[in-house]
mmCIF file of C-alpha atoms in Angstrom:
data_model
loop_
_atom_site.group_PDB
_atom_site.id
_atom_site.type_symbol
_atom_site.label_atom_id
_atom_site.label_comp_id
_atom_site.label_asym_id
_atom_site.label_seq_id
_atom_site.Cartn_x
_atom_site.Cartn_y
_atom_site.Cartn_z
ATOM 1 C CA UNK B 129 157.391 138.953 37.695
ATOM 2 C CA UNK B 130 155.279 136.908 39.828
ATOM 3 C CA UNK B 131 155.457 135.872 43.557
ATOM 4 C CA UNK B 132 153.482 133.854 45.596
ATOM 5 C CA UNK B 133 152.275 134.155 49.688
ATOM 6 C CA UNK B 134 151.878 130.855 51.392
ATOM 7 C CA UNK B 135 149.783 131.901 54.517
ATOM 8 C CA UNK B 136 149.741 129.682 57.602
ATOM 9 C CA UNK B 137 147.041 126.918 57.545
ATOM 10 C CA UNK B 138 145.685 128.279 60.403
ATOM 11 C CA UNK B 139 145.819 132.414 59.333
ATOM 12 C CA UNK B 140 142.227 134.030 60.050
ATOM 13 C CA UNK B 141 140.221 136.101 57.826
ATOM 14 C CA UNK B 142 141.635 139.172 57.277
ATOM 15 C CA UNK B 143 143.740 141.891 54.999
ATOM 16 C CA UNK B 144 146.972 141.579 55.933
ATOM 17 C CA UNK B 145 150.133 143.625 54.460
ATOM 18 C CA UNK B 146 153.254 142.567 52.354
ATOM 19 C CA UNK B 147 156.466 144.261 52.105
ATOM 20 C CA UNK B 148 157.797 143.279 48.296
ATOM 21 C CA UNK B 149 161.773 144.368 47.904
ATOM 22 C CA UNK B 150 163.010 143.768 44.522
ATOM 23 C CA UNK B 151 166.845 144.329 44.208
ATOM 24 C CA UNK B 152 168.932 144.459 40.629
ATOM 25 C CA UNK B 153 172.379 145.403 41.305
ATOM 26 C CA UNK B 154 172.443 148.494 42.868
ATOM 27 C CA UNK B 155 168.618 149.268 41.716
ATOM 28 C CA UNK B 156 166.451 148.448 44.603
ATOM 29 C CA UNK B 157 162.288 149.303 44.195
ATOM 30 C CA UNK B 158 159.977 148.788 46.852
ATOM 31 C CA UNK B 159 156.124 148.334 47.315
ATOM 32 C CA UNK B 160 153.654 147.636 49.554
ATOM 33 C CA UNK B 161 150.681 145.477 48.986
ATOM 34 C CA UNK B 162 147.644 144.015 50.781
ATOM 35 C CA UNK B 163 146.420 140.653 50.690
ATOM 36 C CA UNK B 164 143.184 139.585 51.595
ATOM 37 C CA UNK B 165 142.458 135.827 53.518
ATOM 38 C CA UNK B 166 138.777 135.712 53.469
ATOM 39 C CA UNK B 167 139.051 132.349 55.558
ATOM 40 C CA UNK B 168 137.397 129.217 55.084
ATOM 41 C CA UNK B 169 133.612 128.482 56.458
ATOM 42 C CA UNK B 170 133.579 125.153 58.603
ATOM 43 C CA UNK B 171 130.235 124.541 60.770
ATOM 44 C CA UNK B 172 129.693 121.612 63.161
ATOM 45 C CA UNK B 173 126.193 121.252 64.689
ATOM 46 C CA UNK B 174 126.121 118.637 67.769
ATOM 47 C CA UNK B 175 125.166 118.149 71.662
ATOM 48 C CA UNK B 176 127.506 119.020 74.002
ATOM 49 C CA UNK B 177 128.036 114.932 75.071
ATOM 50 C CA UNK B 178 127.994 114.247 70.862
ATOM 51 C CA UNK B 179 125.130 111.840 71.671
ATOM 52 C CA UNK B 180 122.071 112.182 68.845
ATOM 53 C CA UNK B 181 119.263 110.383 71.062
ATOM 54 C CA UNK B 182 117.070 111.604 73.767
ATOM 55 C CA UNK B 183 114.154 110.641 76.194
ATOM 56 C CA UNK B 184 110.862 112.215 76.450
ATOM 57 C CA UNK B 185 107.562 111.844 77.575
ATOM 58 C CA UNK B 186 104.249 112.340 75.661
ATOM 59 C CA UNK B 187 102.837 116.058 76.516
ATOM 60 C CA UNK B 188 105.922 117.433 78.232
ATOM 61 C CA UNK B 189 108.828 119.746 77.411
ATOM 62 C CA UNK B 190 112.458 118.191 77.282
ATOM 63 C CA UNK B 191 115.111 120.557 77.210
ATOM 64 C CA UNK B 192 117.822 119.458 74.888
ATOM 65 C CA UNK B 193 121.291 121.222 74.383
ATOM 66 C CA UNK B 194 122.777 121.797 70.604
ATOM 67 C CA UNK B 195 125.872 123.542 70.410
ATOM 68 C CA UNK B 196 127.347 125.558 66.819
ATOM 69 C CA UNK B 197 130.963 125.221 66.618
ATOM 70 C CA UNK B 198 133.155 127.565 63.933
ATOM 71 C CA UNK B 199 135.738 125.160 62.898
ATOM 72 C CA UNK B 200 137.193 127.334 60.077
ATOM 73 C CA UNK B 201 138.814 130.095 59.994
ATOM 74 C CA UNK B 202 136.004 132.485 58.972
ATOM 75 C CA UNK B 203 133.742 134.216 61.183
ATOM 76 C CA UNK B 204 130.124 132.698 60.672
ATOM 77 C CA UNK B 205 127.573 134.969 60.317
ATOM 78 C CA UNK B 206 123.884 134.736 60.478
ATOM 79 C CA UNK B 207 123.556 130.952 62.006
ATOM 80 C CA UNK B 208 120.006 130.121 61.956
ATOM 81 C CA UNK B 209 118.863 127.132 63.235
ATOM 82 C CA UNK B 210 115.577 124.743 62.674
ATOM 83 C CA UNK B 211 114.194 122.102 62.929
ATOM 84 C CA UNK B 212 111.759 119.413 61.814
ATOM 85 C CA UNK B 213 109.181 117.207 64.025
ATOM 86 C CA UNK B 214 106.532 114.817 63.807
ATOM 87 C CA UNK B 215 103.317 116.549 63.449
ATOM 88 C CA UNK B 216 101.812 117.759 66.358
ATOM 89 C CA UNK B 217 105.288 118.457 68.201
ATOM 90 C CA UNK B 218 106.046 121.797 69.068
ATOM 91 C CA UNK B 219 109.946 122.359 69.760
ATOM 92 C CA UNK B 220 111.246 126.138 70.549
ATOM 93 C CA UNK B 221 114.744 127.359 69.663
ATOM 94 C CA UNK B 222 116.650 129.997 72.417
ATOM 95 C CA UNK B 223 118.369 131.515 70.617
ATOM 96 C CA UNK B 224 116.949 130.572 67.345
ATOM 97 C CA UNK B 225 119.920 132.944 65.624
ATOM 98 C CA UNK B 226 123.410 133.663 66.142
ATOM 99 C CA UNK B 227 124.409 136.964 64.471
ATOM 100 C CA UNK B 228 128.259 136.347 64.720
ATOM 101 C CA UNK B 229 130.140 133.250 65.702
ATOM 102 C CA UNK B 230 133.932 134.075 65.533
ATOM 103 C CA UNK B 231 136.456 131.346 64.458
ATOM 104 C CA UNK B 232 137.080 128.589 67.214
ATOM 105 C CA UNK B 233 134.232 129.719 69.375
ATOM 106 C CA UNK B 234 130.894 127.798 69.829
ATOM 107 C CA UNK B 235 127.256 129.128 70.775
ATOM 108 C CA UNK B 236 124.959 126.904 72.965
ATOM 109 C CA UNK B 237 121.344 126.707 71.981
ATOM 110 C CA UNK B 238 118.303 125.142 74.012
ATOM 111 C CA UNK B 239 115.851 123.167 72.413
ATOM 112 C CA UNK B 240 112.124 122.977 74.155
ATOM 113 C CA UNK B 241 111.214 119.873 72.820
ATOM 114 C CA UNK B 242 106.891 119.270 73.238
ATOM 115 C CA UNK B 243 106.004 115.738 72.023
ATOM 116 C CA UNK B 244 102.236 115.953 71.181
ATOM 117 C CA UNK B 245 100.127 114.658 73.699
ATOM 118 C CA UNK B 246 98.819 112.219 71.760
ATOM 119 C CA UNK B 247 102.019 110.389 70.979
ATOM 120 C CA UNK B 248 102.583 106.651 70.944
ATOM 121 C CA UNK B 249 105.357 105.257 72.587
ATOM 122 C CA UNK B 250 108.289 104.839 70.776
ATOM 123 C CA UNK B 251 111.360 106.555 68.786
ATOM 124 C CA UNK B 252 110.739 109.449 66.588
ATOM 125 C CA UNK B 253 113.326 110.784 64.582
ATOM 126 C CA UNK B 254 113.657 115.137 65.091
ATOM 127 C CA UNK B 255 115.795 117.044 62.788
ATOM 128 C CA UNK B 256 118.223 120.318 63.619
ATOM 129 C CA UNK B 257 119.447 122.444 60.801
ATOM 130 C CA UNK B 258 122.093 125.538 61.217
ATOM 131 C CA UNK B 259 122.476 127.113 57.954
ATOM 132 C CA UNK B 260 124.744 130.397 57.467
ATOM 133 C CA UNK B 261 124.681 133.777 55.200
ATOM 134 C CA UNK B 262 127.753 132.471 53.958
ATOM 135 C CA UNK B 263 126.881 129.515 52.296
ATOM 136 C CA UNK B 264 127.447 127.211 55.709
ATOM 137 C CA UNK B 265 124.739 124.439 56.400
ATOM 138 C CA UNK B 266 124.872 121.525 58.219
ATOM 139 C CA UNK B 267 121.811 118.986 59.731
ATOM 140 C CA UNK B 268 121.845 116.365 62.316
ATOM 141 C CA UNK B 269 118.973 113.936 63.318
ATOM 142 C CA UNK B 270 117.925 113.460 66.528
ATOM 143 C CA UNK B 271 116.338 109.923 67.759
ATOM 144 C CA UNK B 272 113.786 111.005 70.612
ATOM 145 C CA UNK B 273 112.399 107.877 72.620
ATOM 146 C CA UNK B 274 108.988 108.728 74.098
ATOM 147 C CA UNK B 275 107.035 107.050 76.585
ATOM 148 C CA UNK B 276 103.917 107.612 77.721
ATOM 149 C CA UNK B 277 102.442 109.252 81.429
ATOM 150 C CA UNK B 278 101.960 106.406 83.766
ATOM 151 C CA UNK B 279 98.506 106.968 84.058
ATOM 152 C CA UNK B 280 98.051 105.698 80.522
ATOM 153 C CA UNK B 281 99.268 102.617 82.094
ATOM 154 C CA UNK B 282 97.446 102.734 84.701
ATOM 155 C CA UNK B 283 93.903 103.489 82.526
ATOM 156 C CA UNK B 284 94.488 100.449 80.500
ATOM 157 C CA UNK B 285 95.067 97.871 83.092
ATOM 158 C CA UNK B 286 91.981 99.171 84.997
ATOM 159 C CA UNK B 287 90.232 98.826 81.662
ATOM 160 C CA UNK B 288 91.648 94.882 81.206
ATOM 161 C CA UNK B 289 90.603 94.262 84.790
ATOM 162 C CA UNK B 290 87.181 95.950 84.521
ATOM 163 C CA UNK B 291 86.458 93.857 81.213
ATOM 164 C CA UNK B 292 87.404 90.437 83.097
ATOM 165 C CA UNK B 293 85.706 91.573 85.896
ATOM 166 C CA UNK B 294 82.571 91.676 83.545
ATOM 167 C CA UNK B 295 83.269 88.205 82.264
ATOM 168 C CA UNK B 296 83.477 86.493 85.020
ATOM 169 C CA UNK B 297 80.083 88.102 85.573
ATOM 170 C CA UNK B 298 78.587 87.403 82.561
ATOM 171 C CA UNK B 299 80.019 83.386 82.642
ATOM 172 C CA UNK B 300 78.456 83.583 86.284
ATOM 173 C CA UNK B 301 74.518 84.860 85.126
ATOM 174 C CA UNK B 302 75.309 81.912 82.279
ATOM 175 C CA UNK B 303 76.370 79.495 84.537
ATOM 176 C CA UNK B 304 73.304 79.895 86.527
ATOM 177 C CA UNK B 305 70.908 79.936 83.912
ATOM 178 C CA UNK B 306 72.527 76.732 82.604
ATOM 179 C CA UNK B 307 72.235 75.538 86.228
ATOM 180 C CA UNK B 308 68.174 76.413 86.358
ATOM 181 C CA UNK B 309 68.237 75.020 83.097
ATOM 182 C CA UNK B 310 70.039 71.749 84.209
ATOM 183 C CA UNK B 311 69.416 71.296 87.521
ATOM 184 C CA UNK B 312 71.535 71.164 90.176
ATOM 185 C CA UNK B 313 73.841 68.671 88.499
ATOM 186 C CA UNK B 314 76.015 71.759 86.776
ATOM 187 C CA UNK B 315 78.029 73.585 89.170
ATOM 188 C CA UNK B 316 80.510 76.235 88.752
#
């Protein structure tokens, strides 16, 4: 004969024993078996707030929080996470692997986000993959908003004023060689 074990939805991975009783009349045989639940792998990768978007500026680290949750009911094992930037970026991982995440438990990682130095302002997306031993993967994207160091600012509305600064000059050295030219009727 057959029989069938119905575990609970929420059993973890593991062997677990069964008692089987079969009774005929005044026959009775016994037996005892194992079972093996080798769980189900469910990985989450997110931030902490569940927001995907970020500020940073150009040339300076962000720090930026990721968090690995084990949903299932399977241990993870061998989490390793990466990413993908715009050229030019450099972004560290701490930790970068997780050896073991046990069911229902969740591992914080730190992201040192670098945008290059050289970046324009604007949104650039930044990837995060976790990927497991056992088959578990999972990627998010990131929208990073950079802006630039003031003093980028700062340089280009010096250089606007210094060019209308020369301007005026230069309409000033015409003006008065169209006045020597004119006479004194032509005034500025």
């Amino acid at each position: 004969g057959t029989f069938a074990v119905k575990p609970a939805s929420d059993a973890q991975a593991n062997a677990y024993p069964i008692h089987v009783t079969a009774t005929a009349g005044d026959q009775k045989a016994e037996i005892d078996l194992r079972t093996e639940i080798v769980g189900k792998v469910v990985m989450e990768l997110t931030t902490p707030d569940q927001r995907l978007s970020a500020n940073a500026s150009a040339g300076s680290t962000k720090d930026l929080q990721l968090v690995v949750n084990n949903k299932g009911s399977a241990p993870l094992t061998g989490v390793t996470v990466s990413t993908s930037a715009p050229q030019g970026w450099d972004v560290k991982l701490d930790p970068a692997t997780i050896d073991l995440l046990a069911p229902n438990q969740s591992q914080t990682i730190t992201a040192h986000l670098t945008p290059s130095g050289s970046a324009i302002a604007g949104d650039y997306v930044v990837t995060f993959s976790a990927t497991t031993t056992d088959g578990g993967n999972q990627s998010i994207d990131m929208r990073i908003t950079v802006d630039t160091a003031l003093s980028w600012g700062l340089i280009g509305i010096a250089l606007i004023l210094l060019t209308l600064v020369g301007l005026g000059a230069l309409l000033k050295m015409q003006a008065t060689k169209a006045s020597d030219y004119w006479g004194s009727e032509l005034q500025i």
